[in-house]
XYZ file of C-alpha atoms in Angstrom:
222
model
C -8.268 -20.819 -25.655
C -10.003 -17.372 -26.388
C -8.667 -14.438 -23.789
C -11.221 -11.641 -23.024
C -9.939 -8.554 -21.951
C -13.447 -6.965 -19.761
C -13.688 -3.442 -19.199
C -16.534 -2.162 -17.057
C -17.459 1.906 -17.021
C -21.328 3.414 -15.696
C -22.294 6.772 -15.682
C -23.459 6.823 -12.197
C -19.885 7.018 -10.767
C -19.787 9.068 -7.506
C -16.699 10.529 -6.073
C -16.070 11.562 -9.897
C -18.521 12.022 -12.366
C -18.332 10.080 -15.399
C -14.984 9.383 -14.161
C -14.280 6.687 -17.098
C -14.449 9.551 -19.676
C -12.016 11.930 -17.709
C -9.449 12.810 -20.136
C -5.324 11.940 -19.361
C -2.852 13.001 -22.592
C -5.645 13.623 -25.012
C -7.687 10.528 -24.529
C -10.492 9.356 -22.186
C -9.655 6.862 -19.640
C -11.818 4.057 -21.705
C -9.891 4.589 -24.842
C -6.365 4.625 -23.360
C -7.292 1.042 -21.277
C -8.529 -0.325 -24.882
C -5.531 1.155 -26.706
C -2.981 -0.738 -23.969
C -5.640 -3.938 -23.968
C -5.772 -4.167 -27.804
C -1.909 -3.702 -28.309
C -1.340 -6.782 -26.052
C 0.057 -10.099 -27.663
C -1.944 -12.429 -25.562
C -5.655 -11.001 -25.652
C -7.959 -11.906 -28.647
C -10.961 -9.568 -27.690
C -11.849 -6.393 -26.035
C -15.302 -5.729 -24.730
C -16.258 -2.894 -22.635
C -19.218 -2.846 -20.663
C -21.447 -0.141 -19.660
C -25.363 1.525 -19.292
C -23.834 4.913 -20.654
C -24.546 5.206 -24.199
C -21.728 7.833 -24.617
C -19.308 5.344 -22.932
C -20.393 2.996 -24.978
C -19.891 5.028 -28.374
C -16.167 5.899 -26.837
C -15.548 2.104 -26.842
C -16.758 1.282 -30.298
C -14.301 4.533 -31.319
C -11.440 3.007 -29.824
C -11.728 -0.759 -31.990
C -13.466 -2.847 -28.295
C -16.552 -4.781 -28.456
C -19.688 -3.016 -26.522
C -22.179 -4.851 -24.575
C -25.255 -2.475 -22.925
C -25.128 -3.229 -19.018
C -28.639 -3.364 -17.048
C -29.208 -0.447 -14.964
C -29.852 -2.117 -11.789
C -25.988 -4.108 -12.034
C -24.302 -0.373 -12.654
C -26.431 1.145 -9.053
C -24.131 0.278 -6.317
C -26.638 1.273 -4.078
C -28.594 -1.928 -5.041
C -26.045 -4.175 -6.940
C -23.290 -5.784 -5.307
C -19.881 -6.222 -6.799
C -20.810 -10.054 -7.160
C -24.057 -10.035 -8.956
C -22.365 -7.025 -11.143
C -19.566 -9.553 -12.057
C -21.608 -12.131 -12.589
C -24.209 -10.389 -14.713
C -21.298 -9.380 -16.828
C -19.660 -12.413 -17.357
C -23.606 -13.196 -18.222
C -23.349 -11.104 -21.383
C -20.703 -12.787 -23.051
C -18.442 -16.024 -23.844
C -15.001 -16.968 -23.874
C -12.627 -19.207 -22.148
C -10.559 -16.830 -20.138
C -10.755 -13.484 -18.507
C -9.125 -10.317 -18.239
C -10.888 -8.093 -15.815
C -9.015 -4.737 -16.468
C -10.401 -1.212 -14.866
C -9.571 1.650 -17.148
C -9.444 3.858 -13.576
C -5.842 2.347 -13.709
C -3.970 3.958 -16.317
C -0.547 3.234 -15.784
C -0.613 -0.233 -16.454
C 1.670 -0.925 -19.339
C 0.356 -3.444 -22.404
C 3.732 -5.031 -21.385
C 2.688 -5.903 -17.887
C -0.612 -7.392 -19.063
C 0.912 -9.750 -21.686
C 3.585 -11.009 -18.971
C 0.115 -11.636 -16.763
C -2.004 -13.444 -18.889
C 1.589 -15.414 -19.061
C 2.079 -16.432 -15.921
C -1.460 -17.485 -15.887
C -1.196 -20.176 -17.932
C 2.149 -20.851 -16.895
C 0.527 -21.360 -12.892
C -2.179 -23.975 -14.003
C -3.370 -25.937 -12.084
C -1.821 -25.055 -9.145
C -3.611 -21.994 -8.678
C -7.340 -20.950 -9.938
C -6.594 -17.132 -10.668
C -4.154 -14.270 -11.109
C -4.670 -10.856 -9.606
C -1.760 -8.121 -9.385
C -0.690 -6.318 -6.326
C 2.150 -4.019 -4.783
C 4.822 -4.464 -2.617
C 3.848 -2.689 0.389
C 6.905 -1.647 2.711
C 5.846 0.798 5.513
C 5.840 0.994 9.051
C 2.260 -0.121 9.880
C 0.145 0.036 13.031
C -3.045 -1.528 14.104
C -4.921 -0.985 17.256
C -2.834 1.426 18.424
C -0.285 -1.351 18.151
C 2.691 -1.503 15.719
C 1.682 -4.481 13.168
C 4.858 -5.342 11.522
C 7.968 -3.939 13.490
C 9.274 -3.062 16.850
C 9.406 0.716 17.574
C 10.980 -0.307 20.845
C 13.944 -2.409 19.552
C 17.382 -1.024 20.338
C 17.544 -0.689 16.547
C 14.889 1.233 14.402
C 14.070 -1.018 11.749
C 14.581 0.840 8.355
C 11.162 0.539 5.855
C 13.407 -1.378 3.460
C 14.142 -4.285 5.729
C 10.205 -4.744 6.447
C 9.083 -7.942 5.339
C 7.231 -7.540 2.480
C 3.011 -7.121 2.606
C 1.032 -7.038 -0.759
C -1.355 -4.889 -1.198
C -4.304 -5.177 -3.769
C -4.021 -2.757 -6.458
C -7.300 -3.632 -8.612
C -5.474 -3.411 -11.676
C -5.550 -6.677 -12.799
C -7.687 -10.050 -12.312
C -7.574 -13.153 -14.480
C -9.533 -16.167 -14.118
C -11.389 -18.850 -16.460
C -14.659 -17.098 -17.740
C -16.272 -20.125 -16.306
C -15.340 -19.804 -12.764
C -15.602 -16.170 -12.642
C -19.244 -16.602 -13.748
C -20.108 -19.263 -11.206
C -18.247 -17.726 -8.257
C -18.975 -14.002 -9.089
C -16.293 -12.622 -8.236
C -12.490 -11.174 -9.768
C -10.693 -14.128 -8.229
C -10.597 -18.060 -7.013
C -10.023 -19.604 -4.127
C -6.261 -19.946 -4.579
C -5.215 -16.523 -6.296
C -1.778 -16.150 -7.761
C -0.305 -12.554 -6.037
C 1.154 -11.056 -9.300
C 3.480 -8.327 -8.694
C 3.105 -5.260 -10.893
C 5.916 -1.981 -11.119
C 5.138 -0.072 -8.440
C 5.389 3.175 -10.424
C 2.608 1.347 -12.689
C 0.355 1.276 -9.392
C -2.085 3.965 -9.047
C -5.830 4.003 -9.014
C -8.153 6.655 -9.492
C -10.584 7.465 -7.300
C -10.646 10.816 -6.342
C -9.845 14.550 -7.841
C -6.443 13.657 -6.104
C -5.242 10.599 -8.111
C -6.938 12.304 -11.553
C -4.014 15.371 -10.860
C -1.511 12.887 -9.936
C -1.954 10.405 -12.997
C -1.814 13.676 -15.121
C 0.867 14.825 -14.074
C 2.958 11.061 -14.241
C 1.574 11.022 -18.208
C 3.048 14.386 -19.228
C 6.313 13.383 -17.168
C 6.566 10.005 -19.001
C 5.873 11.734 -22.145
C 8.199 14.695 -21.495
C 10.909 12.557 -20.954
């Protein structure tokens, strides 16, 4: 069973440009996801993905496989995320799947190994893996609390919540074969894998970039 670590970057990115060549400790974005991808025990092959010829080149630098994406499956304007994933699954072969973003840096090569893991340790009762959070917080909905009672005679402290999960886009695994026939980063009957939450952050905005700087020269400080 060959595991495929996927990596997807385009140049048209929007809130950020180029955000998959933003740099964080010395390295772009692309290069530290294939770094943490290619140290991991349980993943045979890198390949990143991308219309961005300079993207491209960063992969190659940094040891991954490179596979030139069609313009029209890197416009979000046009493409959805489902034809994207499926066109990309299109463009190569393997048996299994692991659909990594390089917009989340913190994930550790440890955490990915123990994923692919539990993958294969959950078949067949489940089709999938993706990762989430533990999400513990007084929520509201409709001008309605959702998950406690602000009313009760007791407030209820945030660490007594019950537990939500939130979707952290970190991670998705699935068989290469049902990911290209159902388009999409997970099954029917995912398996909620719970990463660190001080692995959990996503970058999206100029926000995130300062904060994920800022957690890198911490952990590297220390």
């Amino acid at each position: 069973m060959e595991t495929t670590a996927i990596i997807v970057a385009r140049k048209g990115s929007e809130r950020i440009k180029a955000k998959s060549l933003l740099i964080l400790n010395g390295e772009t974005l692309i290069a530290r996801k294939i770094k943490q991808l290619k140290a991991c025990k349980n993943i045979d092959r890198v390949v990143l993905g991308s219309d961005c010829d300079i993207m491209l080149e960063e992969g190659l630098k940094a040891g991954a496989e490179v596979v030139k994406r069609p313009d029209y499956y890197c416009n979000e304007q046009v493409a959805s995320a489902n034809e994207m994933i499926a066109n990309m699954c299109s463009l190569i072969k393997t048996d299994v799947v692991v659909w990594a973003h390089c917009t989340n840096p913190l994930i550790s090569t440890e955490t990915y190994d123990k994923a692919i893991k539990k993958y294969f340790e959950i078949q067949p009762e489940f089709d999938s893996l993706l990762s989430v959070v533990e999400l513990k917080e007084h929520l509201w909905k409709d001008n309605k609390a959702f998950n406690y009672n602000p009313y009760a005679k007791r407030h209820t402290p945030a660490r007594e919540l019950e537990p939500l999960y939130m979707q952290d886009g970190g991670i998705f695994i699935q068989s290469w074969n049902n990911m290209k026939q159902n388009s999409y980063f997970f099954g029917k009957k995912p398996y909620l894998f719970q990463i660190p939450n001080d692995e959990f952050l996503d970058i999206n905005n100029e926000r995130d970039y300062l904060l994920a700087k800022a957690v890198t020269r911490e952990n590297n400080a220390g």
